[in-house]
Short mmCIF file of C-alpha atoms in Angstrom, two decimals:
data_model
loop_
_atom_site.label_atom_id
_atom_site.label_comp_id
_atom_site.label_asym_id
_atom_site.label_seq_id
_atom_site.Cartn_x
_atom_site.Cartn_y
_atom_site.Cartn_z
CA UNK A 1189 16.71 -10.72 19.00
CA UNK A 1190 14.75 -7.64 19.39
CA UNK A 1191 11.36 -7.46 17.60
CA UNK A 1192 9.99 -4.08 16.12
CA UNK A 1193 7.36 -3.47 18.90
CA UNK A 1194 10.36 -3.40 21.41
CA UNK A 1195 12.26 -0.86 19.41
CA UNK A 1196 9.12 1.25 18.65
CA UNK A 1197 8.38 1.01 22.45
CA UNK A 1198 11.85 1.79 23.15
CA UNK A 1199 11.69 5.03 21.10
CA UNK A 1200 8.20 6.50 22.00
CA UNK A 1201 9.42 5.75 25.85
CA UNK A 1202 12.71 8.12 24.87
CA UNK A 1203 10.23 10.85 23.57
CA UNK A 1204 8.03 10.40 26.24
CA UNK A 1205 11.11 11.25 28.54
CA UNK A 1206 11.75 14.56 26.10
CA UNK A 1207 7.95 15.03 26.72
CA UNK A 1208 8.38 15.37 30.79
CA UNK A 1209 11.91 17.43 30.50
CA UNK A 1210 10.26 20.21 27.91
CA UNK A 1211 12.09 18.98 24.90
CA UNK A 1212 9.29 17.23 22.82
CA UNK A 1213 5.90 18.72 22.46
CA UNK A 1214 3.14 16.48 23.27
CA UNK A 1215 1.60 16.37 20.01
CA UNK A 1216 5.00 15.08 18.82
CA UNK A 1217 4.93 12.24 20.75
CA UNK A 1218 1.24 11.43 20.22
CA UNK A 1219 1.79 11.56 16.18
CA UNK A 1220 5.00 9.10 16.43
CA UNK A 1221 2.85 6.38 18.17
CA UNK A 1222 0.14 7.42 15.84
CA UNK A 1223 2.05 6.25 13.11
CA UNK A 1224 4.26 3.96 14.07
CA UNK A 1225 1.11 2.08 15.59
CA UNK A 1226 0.69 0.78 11.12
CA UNK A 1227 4.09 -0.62 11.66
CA UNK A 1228 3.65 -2.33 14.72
CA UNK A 1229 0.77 -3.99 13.43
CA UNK A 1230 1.92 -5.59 10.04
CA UNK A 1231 5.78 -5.98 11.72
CA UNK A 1232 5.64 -5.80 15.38
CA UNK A 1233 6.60 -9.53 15.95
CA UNK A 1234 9.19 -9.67 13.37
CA UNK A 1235 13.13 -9.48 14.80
CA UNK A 1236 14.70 -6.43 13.85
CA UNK A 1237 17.50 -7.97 11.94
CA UNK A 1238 14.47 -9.57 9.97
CA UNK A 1239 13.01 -6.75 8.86
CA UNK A 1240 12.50 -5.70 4.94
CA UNK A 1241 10.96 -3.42 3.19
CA UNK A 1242 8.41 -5.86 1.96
CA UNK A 1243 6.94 -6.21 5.51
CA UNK A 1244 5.03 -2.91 4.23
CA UNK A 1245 3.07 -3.70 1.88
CA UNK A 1246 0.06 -4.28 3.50
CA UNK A 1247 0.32 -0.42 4.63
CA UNK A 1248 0.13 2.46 2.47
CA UNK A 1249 3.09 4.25 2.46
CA UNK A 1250 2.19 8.07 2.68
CA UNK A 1251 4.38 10.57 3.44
CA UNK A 1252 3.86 10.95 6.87
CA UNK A 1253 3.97 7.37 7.71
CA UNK A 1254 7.49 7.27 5.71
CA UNK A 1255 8.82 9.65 7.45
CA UNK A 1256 8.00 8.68 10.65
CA UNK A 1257 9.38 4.92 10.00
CA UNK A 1258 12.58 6.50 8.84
CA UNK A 1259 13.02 8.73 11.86
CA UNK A 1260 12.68 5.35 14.06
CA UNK A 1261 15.18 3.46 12.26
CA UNK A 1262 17.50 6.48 11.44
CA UNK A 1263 17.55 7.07 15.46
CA UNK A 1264 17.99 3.25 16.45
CA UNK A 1265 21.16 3.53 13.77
CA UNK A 1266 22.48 6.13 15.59
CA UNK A 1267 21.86 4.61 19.09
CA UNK A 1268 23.55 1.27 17.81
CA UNK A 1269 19.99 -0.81 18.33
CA UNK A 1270 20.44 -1.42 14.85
CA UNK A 1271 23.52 -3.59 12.63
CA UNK A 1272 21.83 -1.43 9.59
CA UNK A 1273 18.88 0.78 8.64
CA UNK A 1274 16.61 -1.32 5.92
CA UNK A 1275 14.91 1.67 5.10
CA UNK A 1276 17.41 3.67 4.25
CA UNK A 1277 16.38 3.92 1.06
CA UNK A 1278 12.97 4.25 1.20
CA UNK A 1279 11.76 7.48 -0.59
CA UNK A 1280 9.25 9.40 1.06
CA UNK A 1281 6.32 10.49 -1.32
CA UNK A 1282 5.19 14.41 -1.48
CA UNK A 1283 2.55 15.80 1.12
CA UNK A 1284 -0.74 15.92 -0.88
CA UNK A 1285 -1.77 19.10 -1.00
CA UNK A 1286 -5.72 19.71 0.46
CA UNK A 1287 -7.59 21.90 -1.99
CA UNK A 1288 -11.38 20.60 -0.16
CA UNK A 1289 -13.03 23.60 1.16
CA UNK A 1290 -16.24 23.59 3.13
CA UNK A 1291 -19.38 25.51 1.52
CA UNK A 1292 -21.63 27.51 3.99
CA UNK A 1293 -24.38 24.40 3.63
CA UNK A 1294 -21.67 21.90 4.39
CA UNK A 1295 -20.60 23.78 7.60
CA UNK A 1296 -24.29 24.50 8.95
CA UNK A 1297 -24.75 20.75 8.93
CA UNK A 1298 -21.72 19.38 10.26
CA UNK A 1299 -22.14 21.94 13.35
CA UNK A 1300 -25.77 20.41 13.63
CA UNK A 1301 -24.26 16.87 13.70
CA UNK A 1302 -21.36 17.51 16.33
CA UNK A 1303 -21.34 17.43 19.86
CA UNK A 1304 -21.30 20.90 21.74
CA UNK A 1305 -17.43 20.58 22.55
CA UNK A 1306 -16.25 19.71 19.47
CA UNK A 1307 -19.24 22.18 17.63
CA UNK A 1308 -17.31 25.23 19.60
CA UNK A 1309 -13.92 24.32 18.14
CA UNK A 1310 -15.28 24.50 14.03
CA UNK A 1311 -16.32 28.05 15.13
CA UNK A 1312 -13.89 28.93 16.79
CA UNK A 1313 -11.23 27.40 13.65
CA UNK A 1314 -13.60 29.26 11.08
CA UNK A 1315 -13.45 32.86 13.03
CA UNK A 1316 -9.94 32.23 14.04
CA UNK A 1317 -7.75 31.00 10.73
CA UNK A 1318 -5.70 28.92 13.27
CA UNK A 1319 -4.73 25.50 12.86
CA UNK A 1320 -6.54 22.66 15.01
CA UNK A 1321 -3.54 21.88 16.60
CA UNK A 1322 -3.20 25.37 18.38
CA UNK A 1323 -6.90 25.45 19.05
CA UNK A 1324 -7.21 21.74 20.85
CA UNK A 1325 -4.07 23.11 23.16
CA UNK A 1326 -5.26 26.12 23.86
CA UNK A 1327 -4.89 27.18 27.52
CA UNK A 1328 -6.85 29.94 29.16
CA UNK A 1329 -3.27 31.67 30.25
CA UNK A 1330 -2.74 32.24 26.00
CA UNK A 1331 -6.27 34.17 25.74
CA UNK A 1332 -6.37 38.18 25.78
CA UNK A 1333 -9.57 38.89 25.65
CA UNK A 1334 -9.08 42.94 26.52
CA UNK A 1335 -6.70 42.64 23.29
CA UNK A 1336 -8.88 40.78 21.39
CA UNK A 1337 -5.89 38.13 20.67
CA UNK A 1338 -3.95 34.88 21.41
CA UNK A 1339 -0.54 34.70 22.21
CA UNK A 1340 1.72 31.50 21.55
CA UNK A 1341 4.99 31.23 22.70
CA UNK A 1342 5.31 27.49 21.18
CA UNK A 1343 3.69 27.29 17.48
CA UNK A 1344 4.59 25.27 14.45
CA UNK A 1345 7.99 25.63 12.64
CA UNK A 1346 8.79 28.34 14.32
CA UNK A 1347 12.56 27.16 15.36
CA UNK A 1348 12.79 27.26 11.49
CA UNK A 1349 11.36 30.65 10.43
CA UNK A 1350 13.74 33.22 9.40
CA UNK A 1351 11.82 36.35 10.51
CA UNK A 1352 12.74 36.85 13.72
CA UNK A 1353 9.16 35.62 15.03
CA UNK A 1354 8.77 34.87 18.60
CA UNK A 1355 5.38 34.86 19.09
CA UNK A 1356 2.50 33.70 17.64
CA UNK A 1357 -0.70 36.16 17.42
CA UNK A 1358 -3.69 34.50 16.86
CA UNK A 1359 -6.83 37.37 16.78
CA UNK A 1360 -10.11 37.10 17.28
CA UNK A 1361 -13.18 38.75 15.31
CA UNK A 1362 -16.43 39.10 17.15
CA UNK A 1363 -17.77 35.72 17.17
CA UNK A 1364 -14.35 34.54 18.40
CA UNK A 1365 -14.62 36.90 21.36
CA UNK A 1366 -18.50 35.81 22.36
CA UNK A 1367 -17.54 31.92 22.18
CA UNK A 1368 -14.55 32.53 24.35
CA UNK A 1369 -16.00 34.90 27.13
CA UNK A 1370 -19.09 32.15 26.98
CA UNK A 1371 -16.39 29.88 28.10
CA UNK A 1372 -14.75 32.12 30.40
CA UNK A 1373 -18.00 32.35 31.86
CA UNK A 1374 -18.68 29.06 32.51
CA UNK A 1375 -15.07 28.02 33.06
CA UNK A 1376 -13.96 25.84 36.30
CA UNK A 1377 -11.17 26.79 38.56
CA UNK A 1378 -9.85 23.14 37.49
CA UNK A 1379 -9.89 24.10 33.95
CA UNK A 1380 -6.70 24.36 32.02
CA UNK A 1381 -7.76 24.64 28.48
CA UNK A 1382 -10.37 26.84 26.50
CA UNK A 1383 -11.85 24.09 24.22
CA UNK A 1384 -11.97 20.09 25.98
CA UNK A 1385 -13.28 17.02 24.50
CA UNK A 1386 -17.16 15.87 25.73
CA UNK A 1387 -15.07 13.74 28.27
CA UNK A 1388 -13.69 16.83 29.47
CA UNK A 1389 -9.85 16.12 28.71
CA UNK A 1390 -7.54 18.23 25.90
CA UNK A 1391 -8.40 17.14 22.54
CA UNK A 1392 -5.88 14.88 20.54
CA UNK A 1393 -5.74 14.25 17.14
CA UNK A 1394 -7.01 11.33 17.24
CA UNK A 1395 -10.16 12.37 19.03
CA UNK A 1396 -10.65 15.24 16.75
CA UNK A 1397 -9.91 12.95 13.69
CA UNK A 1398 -13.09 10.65 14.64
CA UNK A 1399 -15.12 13.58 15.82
CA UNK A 1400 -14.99 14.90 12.50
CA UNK A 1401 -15.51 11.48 11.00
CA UNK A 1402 -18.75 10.89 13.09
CA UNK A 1403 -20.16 14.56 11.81
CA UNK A 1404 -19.07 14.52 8.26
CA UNK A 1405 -21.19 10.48 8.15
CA UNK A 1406 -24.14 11.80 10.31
CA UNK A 1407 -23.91 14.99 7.60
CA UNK A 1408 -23.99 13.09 4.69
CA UNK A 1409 -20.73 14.98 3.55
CA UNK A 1410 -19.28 13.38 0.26
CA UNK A 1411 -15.69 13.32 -1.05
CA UNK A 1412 -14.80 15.88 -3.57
CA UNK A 1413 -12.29 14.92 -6.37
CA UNK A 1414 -10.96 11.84 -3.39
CA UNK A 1415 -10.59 14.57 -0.40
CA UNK A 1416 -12.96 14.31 2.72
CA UNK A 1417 -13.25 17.51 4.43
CA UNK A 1418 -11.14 17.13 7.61
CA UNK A 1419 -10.44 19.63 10.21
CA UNK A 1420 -7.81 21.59 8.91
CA UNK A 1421 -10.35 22.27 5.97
CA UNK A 1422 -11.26 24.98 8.41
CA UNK A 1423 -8.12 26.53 7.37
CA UNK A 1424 -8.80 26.56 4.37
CA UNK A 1425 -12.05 27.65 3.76
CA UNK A 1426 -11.85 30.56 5.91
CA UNK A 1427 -8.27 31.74 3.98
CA UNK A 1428 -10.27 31.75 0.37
CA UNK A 1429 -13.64 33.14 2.05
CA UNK A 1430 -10.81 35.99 3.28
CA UNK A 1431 -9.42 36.43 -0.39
CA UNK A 1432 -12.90 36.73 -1.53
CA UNK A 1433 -13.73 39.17 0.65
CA UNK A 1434 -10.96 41.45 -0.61
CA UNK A 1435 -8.09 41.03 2.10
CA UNK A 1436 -4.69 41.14 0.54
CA UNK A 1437 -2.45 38.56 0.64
CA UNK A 1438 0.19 39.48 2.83
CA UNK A 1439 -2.65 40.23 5.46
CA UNK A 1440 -3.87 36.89 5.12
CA UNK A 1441 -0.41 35.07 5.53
CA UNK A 1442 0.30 36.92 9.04
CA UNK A 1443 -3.29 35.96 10.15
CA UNK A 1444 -1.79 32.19 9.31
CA UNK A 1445 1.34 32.36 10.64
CA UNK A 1446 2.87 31.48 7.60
CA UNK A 1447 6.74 33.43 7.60
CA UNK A 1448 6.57 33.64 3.52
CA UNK A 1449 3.07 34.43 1.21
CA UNK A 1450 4.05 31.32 -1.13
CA UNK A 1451 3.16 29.20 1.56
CA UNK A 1452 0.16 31.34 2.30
CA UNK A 1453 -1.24 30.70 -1.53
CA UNK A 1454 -1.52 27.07 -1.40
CA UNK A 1455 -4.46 27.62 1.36
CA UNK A 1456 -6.67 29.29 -1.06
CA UNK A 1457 -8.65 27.66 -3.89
CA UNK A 1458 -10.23 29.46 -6.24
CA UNK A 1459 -13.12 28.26 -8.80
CA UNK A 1460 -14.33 29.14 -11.98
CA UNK A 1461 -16.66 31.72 -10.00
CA UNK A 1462 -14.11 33.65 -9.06
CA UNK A 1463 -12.52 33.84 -12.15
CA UNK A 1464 -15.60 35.37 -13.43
CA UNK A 1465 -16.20 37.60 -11.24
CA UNK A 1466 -12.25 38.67 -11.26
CA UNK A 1467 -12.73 39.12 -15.23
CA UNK A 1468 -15.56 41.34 -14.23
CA UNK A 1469 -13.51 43.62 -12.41
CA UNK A 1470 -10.49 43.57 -14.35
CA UNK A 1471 -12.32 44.83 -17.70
CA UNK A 1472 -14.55 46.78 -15.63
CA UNK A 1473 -14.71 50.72 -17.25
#
């Protein structure tokens, strides 16, 4: 009977196809076997037929990891490679929702704890607003440097946005520009893409997850109410620091990306500082 690693194998080798053809993006791929890699450790020998829910519990089901086990088993159901779906049922929990941001002490020392490479990509996050994903693919042929912008053709959701939005525009403010035409600068004929790892290659998530790991320990960088900063904290921080400094709302959503400004307002966090200082200028004669 066919074990779990087969069937996970047998479905990251059908995405990998999708990968080649131009019909799965890489970082699709890449987050599947990400995933899936929890199952096929606690599971991986176990025959498919064999399979129950309980084989999880020595993983914590979070929502991505849910929905990626359901996806695997909801596709082998629909290929036949399964008599039944065990996890039919299985609920997948809400996305927690970051609220860490980084304060301006926190970022000076993780930059003076990370390698060059991965140092250039925090900047270039923080002066940017865009999402680590678009900066560790970013290829030189995206980059307008006379415009002062980045242009996307492929970005996140956007099959599902309703606007009408083709293209992604990414802009850059002056330190943006600086870091990039240092790059250009120094760039290779061989080289594909604006930011690579210290080995030289396109950044994964994985390889930014542990970069950010070894410069948030080397930092001394604490948890805040559970949450580590991570790189999309980036994000984050740089969407309130906007707020702060006065830019409106629906401003700050098309510097995201986001299609609709509810989305946009769950990327800025607030304290009890700003409420003063909004009382201030509310009552203000």
């Amino acid at each position: 009977m066919t074990s779990v690693a087969h069937l996970i194998d047998t479905f990251l080798n059908q995405l990998e196809s999708l990968k080649r053809s131009g019909n799965c993006a890489p970082a699709t791929r890449t987050w599947y076997a990400d995933q899936l890699k929890k199952l096929r450790a606690v599971a991986g020998d176990v025959p498919i037929g064999q399979l129950r829910i309980t084989h999880l519990s020595e993983v914590p089901l979070t929502h991505h990891f849910c929905r990626a086990v359901k996806k695997l088993f909801a596709w082998a159901a629909d290929f036949d490679l399964v008599a039944a779906n065990p996890f039919r049922k299985l609920q997948i929990p809400r996305c927690g929702e970051r609220t860490r941001t980084i304060t301006p002490d926190e970022f000076q020392r993780l930059l003076r704890n990370s390698s060059a490479p991965f140092r250039r990509l925090l900047v270039a996050a923080m002066h940017t607003l865009a999402r680590p994903g678009e900066l560790r693919l970013l290829k030189w042929e995206h980059v307008d440097l006379d415009a002062r912008v980045i242009r996307l053709k492929k970005f996140k959701a956007k099959d599902r946005r309703r606007d009408g939005v083709r293209m992604r525009v990414i802009a850059l403010d002056d330190v943006a520009v600086k870091l990039i035409r240092h790059r250009l600068d120094r760039r290779r004929p061989e080289d594909v893409y604006v930011f690579e790892s210290p080995k030289k290659r396109p950044w994964t998530p994985n390889s930014l997850r542990c970069a950010m790991r070894r410069a948030r320990a080397r930092a001394g960088i604490e948890k805040v109410d559970g949450e580590h900063v991570v790189c999309y904290s980036t994000r984050h921080t740089a969407a309130t620091k906007a707020i702060r400094n006065g830019l409106g709302i629906k401003h700050l959503s098309h510097l995201l990306g986001h299609s609709r400004v509810t989305t946009t307002e769950r990327y800025v966090h607030m304290d009890v500082g700003d409420l003063v200082n909004a009382v201030a200028i509310a009552t203000r004669n």
